[in-house]
Short mmCIF file of C-alpha atoms and ligand atoms in Angstrom, two decimals:
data_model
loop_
_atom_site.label_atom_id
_atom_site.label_comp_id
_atom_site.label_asym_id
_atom_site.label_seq_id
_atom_site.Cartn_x
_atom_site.Cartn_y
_atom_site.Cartn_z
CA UNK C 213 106.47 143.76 96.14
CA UNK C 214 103.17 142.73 93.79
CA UNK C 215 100.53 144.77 94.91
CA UNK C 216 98.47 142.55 97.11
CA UNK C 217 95.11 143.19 98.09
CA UNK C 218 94.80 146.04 100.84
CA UNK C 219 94.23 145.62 104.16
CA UNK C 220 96.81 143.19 105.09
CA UNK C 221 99.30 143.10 107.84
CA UNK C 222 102.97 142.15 106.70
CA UNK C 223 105.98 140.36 108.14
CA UNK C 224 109.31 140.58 106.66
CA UNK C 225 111.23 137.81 107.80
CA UNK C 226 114.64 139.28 107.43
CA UNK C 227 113.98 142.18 109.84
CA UNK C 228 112.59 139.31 112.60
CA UNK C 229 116.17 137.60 112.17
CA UNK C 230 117.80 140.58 112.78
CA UNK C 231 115.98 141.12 115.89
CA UNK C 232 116.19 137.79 117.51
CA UNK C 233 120.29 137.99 116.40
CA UNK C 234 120.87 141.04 118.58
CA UNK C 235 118.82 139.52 121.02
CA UNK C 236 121.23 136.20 121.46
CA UNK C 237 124.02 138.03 120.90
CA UNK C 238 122.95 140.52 123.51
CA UNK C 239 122.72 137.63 125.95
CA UNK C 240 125.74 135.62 124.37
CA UNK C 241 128.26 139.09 124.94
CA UNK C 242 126.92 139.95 128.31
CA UNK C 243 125.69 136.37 129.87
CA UNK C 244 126.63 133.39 127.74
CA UNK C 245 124.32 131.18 129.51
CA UNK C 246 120.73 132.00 128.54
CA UNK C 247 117.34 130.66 127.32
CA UNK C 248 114.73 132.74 125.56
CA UNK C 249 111.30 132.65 125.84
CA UNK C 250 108.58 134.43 123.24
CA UNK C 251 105.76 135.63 124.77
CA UNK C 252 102.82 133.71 123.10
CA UNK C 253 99.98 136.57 124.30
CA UNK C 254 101.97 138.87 122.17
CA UNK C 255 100.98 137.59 119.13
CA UNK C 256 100.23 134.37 118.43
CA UNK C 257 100.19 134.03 114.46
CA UNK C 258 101.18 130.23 114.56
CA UNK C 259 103.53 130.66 111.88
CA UNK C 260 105.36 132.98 113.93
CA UNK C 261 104.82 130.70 116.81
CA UNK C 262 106.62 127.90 114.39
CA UNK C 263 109.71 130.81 113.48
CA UNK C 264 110.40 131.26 116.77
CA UNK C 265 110.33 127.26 116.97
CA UNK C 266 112.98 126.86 114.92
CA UNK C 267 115.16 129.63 116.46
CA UNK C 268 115.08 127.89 119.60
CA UNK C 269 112.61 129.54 121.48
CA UNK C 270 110.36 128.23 124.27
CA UNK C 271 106.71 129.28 124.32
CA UNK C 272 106.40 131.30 127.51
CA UNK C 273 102.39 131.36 127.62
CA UNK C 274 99.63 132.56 130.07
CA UNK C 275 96.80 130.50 129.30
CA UNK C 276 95.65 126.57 128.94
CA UNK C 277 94.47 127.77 125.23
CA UNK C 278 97.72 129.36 124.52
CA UNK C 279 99.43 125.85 125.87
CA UNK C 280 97.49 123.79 123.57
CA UNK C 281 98.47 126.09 120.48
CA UNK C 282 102.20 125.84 121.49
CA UNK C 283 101.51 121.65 121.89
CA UNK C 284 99.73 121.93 118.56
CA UNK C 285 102.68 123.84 116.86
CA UNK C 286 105.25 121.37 118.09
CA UNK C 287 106.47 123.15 121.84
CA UNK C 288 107.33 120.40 123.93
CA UNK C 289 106.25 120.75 127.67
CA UNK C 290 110.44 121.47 129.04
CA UNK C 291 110.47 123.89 126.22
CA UNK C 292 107.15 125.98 127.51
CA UNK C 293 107.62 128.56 130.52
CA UNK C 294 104.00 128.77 131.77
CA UNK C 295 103.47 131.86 133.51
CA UNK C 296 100.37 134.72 134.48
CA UNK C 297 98.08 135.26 137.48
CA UNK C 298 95.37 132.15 136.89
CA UNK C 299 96.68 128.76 136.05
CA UNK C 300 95.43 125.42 135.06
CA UNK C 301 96.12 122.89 137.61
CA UNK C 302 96.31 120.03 135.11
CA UNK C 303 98.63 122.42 132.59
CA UNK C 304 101.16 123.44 135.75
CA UNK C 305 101.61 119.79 136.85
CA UNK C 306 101.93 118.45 133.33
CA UNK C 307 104.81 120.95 132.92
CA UNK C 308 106.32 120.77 136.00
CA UNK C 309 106.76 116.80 135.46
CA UNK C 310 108.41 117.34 132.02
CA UNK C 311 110.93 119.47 133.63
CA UNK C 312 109.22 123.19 131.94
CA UNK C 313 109.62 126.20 133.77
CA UNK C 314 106.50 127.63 135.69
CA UNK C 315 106.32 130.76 137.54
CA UNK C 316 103.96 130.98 140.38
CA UNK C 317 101.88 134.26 141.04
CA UNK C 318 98.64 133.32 142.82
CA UNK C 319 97.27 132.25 146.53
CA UNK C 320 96.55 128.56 145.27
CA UNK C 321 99.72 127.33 143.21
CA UNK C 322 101.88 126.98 146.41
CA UNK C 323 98.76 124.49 147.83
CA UNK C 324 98.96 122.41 144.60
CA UNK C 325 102.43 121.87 144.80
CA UNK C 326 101.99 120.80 148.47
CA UNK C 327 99.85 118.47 147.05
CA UNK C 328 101.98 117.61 143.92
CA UNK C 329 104.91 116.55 146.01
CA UNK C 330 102.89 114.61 148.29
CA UNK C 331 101.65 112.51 145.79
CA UNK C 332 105.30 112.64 144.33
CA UNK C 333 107.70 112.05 146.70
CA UNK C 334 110.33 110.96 144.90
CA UNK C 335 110.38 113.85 142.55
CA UNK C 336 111.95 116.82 142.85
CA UNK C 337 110.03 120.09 141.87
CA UNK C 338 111.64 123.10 140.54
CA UNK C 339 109.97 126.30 140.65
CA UNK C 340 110.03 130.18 140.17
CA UNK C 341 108.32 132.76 141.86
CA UNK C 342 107.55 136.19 140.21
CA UNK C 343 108.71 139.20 142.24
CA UNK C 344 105.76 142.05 142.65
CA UNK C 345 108.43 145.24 143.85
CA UNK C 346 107.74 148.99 144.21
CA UNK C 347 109.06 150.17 141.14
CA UNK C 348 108.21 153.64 141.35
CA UNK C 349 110.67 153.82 144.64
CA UNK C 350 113.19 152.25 142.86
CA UNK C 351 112.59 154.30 140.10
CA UNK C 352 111.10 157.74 140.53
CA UNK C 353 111.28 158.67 136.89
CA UNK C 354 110.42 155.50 135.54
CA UNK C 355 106.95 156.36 133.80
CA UNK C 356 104.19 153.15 135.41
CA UNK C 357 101.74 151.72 133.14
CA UNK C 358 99.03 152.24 136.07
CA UNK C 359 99.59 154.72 138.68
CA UNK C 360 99.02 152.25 141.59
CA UNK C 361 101.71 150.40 140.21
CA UNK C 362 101.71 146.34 139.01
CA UNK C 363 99.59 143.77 140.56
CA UNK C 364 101.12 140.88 139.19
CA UNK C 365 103.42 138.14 141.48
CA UNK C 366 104.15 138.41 145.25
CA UNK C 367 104.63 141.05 147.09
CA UNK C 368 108.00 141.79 148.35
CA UNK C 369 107.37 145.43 150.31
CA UNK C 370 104.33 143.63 152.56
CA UNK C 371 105.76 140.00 152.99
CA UNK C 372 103.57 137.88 151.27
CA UNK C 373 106.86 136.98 148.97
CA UNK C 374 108.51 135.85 152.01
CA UNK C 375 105.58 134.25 153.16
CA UNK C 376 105.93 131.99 149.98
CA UNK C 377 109.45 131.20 150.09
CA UNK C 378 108.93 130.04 153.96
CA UNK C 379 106.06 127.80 152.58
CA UNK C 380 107.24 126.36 149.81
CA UNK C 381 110.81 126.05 151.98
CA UNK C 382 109.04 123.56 154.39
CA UNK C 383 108.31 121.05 151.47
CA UNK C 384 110.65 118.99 151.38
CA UNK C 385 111.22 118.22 147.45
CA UNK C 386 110.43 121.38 146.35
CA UNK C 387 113.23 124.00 145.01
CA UNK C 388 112.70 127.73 144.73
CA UNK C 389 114.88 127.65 141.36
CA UNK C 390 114.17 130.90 139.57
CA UNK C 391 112.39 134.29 139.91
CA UNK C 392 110.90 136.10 137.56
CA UNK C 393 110.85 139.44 137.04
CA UNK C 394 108.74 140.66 134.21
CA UNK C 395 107.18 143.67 135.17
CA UNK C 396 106.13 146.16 131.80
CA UNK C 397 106.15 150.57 132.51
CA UNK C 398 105.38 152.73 129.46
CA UNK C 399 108.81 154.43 129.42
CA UNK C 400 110.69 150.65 129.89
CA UNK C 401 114.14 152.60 130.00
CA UNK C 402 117.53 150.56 130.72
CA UNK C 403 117.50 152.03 134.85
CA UNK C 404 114.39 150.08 135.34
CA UNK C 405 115.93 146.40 134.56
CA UNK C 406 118.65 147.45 136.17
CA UNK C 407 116.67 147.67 139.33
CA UNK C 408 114.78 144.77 139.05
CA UNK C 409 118.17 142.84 138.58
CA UNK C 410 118.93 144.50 141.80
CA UNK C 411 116.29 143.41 143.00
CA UNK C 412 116.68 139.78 142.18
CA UNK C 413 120.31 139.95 143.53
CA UNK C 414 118.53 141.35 147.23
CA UNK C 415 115.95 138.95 147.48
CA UNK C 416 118.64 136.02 146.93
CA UNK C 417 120.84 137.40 148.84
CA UNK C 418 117.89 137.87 151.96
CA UNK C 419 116.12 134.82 151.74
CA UNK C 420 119.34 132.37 151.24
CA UNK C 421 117.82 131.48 147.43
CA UNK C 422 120.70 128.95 145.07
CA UNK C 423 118.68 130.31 141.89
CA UNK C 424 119.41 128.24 139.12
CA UNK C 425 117.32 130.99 136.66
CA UNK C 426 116.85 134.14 136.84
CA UNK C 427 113.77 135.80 134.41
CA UNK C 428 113.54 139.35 133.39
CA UNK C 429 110.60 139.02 131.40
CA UNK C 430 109.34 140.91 128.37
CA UNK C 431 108.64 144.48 128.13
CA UNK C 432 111.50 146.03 126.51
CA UNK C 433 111.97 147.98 123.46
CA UNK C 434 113.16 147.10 120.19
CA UNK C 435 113.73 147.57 116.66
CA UNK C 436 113.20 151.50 116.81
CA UNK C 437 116.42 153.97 115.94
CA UNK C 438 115.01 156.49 118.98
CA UNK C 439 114.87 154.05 121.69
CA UNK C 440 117.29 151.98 123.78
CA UNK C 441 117.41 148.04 122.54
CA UNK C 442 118.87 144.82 123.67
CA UNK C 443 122.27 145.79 123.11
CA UNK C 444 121.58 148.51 126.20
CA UNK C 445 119.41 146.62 128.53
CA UNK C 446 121.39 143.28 128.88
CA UNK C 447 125.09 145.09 130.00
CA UNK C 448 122.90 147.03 132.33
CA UNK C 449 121.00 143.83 133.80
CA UNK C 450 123.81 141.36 133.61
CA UNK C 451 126.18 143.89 135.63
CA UNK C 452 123.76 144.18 137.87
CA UNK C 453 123.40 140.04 138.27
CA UNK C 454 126.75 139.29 138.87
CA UNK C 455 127.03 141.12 142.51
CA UNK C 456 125.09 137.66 143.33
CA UNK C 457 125.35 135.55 140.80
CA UNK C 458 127.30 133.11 138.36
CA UNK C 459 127.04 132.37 134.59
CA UNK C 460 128.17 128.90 135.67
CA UNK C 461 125.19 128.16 137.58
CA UNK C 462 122.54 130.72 136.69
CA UNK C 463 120.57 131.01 133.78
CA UNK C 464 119.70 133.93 132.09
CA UNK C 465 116.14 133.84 130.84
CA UNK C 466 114.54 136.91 128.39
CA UNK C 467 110.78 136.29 127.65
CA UNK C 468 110.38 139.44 124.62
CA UNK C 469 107.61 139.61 122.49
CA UNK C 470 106.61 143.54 121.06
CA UNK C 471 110.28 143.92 120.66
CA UNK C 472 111.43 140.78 118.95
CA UNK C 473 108.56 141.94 116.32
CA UNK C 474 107.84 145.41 115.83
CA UNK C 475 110.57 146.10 113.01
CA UNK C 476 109.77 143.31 110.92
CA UNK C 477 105.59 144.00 110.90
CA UNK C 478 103.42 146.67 108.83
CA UNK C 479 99.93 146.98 108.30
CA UNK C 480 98.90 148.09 104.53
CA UNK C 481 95.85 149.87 103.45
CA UNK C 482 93.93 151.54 100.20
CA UNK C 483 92.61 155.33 100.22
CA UNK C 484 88.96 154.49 99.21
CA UNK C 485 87.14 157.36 98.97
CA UNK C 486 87.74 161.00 99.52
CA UNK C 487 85.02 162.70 101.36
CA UNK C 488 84.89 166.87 101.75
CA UNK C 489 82.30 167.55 104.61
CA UNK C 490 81.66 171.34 105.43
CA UNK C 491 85.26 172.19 105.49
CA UNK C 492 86.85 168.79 106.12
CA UNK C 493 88.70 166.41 104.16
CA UNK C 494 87.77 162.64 105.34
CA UNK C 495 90.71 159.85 103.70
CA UNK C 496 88.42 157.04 103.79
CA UNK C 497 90.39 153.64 104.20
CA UNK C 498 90.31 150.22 104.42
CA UNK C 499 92.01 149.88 107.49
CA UNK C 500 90.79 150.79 110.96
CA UNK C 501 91.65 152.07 114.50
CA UNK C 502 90.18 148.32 115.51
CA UNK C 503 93.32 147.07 113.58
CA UNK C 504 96.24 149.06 115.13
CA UNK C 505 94.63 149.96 117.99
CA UNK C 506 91.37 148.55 119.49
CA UNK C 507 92.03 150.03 122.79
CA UNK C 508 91.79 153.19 121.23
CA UNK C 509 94.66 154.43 123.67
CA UNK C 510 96.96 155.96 120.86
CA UNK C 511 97.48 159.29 118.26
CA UNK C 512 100.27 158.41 116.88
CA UNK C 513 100.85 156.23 113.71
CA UNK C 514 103.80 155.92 112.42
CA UNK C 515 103.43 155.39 108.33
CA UNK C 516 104.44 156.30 104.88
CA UNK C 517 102.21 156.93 101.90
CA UNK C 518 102.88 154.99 98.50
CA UNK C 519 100.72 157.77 95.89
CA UNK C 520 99.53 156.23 92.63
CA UNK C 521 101.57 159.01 90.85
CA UNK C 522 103.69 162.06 91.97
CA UNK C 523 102.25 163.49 94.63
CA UNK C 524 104.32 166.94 93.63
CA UNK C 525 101.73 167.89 90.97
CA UNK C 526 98.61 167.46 93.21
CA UNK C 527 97.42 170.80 95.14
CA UNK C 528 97.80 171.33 98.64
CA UNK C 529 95.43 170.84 101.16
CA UNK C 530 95.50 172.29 104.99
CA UNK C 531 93.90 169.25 106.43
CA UNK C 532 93.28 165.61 105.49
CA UNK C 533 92.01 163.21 108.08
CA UNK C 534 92.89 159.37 107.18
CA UNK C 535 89.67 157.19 108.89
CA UNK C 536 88.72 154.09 109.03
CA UNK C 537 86.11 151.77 107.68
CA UNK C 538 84.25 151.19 110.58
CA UNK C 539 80.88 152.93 111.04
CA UNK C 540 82.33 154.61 114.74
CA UNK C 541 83.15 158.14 114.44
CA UNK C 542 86.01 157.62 116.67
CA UNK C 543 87.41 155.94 113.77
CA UNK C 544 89.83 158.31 112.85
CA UNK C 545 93.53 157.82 112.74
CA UNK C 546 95.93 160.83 112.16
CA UNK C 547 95.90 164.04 110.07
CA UNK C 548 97.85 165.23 107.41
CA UNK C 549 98.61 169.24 107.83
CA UNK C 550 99.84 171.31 104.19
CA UNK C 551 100.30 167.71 101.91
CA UNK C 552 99.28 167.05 98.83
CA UNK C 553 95.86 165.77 98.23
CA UNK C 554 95.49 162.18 98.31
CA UNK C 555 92.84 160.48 96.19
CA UNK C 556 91.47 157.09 95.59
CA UNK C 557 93.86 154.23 95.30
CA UNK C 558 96.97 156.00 97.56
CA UNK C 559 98.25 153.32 99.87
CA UNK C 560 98.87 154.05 103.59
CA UNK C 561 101.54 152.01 104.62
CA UNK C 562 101.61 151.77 108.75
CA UNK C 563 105.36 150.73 110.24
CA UNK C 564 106.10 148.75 113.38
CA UNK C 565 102.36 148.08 113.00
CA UNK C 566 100.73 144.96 113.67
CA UNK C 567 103.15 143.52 116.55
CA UNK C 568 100.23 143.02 119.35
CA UNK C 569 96.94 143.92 117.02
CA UNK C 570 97.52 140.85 114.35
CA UNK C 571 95.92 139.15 116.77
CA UNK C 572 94.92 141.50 119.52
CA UNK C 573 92.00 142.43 116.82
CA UNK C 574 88.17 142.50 117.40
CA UNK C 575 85.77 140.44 115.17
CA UNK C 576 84.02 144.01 114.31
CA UNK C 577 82.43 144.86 110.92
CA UNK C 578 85.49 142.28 109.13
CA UNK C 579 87.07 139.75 110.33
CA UNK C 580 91.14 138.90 110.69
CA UNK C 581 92.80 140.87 107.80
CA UNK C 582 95.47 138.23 106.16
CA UNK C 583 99.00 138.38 106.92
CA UNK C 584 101.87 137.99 104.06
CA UNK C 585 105.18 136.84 104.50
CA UNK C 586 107.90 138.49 102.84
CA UNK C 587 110.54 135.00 103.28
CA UNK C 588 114.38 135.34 103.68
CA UNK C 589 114.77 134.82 99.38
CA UNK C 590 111.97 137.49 98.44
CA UNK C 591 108.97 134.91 98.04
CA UNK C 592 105.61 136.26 99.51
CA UNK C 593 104.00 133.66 101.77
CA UNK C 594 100.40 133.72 102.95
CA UNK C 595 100.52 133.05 106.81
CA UNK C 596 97.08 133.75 107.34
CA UNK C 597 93.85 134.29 104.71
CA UNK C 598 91.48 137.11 105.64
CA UNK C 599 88.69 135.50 107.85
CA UNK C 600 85.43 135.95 106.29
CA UNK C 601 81.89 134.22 107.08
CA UNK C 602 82.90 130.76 107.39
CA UNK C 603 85.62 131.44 109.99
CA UNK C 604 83.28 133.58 111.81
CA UNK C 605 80.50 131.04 111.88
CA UNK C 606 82.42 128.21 113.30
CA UNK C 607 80.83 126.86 116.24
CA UNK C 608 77.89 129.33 116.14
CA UNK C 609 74.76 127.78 116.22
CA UNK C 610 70.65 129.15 114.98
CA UNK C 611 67.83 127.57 116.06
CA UNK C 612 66.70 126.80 112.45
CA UNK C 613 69.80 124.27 112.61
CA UNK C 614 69.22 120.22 112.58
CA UNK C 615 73.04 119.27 112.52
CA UNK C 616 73.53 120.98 116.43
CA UNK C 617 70.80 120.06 118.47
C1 PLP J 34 103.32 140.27 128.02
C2 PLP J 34 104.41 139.53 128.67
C3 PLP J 34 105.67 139.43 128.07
C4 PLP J 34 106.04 140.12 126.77
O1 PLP J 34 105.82 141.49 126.84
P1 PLP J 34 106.25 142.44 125.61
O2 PLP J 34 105.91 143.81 126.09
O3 PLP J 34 105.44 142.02 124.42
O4 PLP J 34 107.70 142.24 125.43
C5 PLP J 34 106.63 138.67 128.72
N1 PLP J 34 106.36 138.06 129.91
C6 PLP J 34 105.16 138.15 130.51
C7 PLP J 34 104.93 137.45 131.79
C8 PLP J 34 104.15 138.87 129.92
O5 PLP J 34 102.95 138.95 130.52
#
């Protein structure tokens, strides 16, 4: 590839078609009758958004902003599966009258579609509910993402789930059609979806439920050799469906986004200066924490080093710590132990980087780094140009300014 200007983040669209082909075939083998969603919080590069168009996606969003970027790149609203704990009112009835799928999970949605089929009695509204279970009694070992466990959907352990399906039950044109299950742990092994298909099969089974979907959500891993991947978690999930359901009548719905991504995305940056304080090496770079990690959560980086010239005839140093550009001392990402000395110009390639942070990336110090497109036939693409001060400045305002008054 031409050397393009460092930092940039990278998509190579081959490895993205690989993922999303194991993913259908995953569902194909195991289900045959499936739907899948991308999750749009993930990262919501629109010309991803537009790839994942065209390979028959829906938009599975969170937000009214992330709605009007999938209506702006095309989504129409029976392709969009609008989901997450605070809703727009206008959004969920707009969708729900197109026939999309929407997954309640607060106190008010079950009062606006009281409302909604009051004022629509004719209609009939189809609706899922997402399932809030105690994973870590299903799953001892399953590592949680917070300790207390999720807070996200209805409560099955305490009742309020069943206080929902009675509610919604008493309106007369309204269907509990799905449930949704999307619930993410740090060690997302293959045991946990198989519990939470368990537990869709239980709660079907208990409250008398004719699903005619059945969501599992995102959350899972992919395109990494040394962890489990589609081709583990749908046998496991889909065996697990079947004690209550049919292909025939239920749809399977997968909602990915990390996963569907993480192979095909790397984040490139330049060795800029070299800097030996007391007895430290500092790499300085042109990348940053802020761009793989702004939550400043992880240690490990996964990356490769392209050197300028053979790194074999360069001395050995005991410690080299790659940093960042920013100005925070925090800013440092790994260290190498015993390699050869790396000097101005060495590139620090970062793998699977880039899945969540492309956009998940704070406006600190510089802007959005581009992102280049490797395409199917070996062209580069430019999906996005580095934001700089005219991006920034958009809708900003200073007093000294007659246009905005
Ligand atoms: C975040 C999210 C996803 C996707 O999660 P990944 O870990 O990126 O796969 C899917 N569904 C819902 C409801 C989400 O909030």
């Amino acid at each position: 590839m031409q050397a393009l200007n460092t930092p940039y983040f990278h998509i190579q669209e081959t490895d993205l078609d690989k993922d999303v082909s194991i993913l259908k075939q995953a569902l194909t083998d195991n289900w045959g009758n499936w739907i899948v969603g991308y999750s749009v919080k993930t990262n919501s590069l629109p010309w991803l958004l537009c790839y994942m168009k065209e390979q028959g996606f829906y938009a599975e969003i969170v937000s009214g902003t992330e709605y009007r970027l999938a209506k702006r790149l095309g989504f129409p609203d029976n392709q969009i599966i609008y989901n997450g704990p605070i809703k727009e009112k206008e959004i969920f009835t707009d969708i729900l009258l197109a026939g999309g799928l929407v997954n309640l999970d607060s106190s008010e949605e079950p009062a606006w579609l009281s409302e909604l089929s009051a004022r629509f009695p004719d209609r009939t509204f189809s609706v899922g509910l997402r399932v809030n279970c105690d994973i870590a009694s299903l799953c001892p070992d399953e590592v949680l993402v917070e300790e207390e466990g999720g807070r996200f959907g209805y409560c099955y352990e305490n009742g309020a789930l069943a206080e929902v399906i009675r509610s919604l039950s008493a309106l007369p044109n309204v269907k509990i059609s799905g449930l949704h299950l999307h619930s993410s742990t740090q060690s997302r092994t293959v045991n946990v979806y198989g519990a939470l298909a368990r537990t869709a099969v239980k709660i079907a089974q208990e409250y008398g439920l004719k699903l005619s979907y059945v969501d599992m959500g995102g959350g899972y891993f992919g395109g990494r050799d040394d962890k489990p991947d589609y081709r583990d978690y749908f046998p496991a999930i889909c065996r697990e469906l079947r004690a209550a359901f049919d292909p025939k009548e239920t749809v399977l719905i997968a909602e990915p986004g990390v996963s569907l991504i993480s192979r095909a995305t790397t984040f490139a940056t330049t060795v800029l200066d070299v800097k030996h304080i007391r007895n430290h090496v500092f790499l300085v770079t042109d990348g940053s924490r802020t761009n793989l990690n702004p939550l400043v959560t992880r240690h490990v980086y996964p990356h490769h080093i392209e050197y300028t010239d053979a790194p074999e005839g360069r001395p050995t140093v005991p410690s080299q710590w790659v940093t960042g550009f920013t100005c925070m001392e925090y800013d440092r990402l790994f260290e190498i132990k015993d390699g050869p000395a790396l000097q101005k110009g060495d590139r620090i390639i970062y793998d699977t980087a880039g899945g969540y942070t492309m956009c998940l990336n704070p406006l600190f110090i510089h802007y959005f780094p581009p992102v280049w497109v490797t395409k199917r036939d070996g062209s580069l693409f430019k999906a996005r140009d580095q934001w700089d001060v005219e991006e920034f400045m958009q809708k900003n305002y200073t007093e000294g300014d007659t246009l905005h008054e």
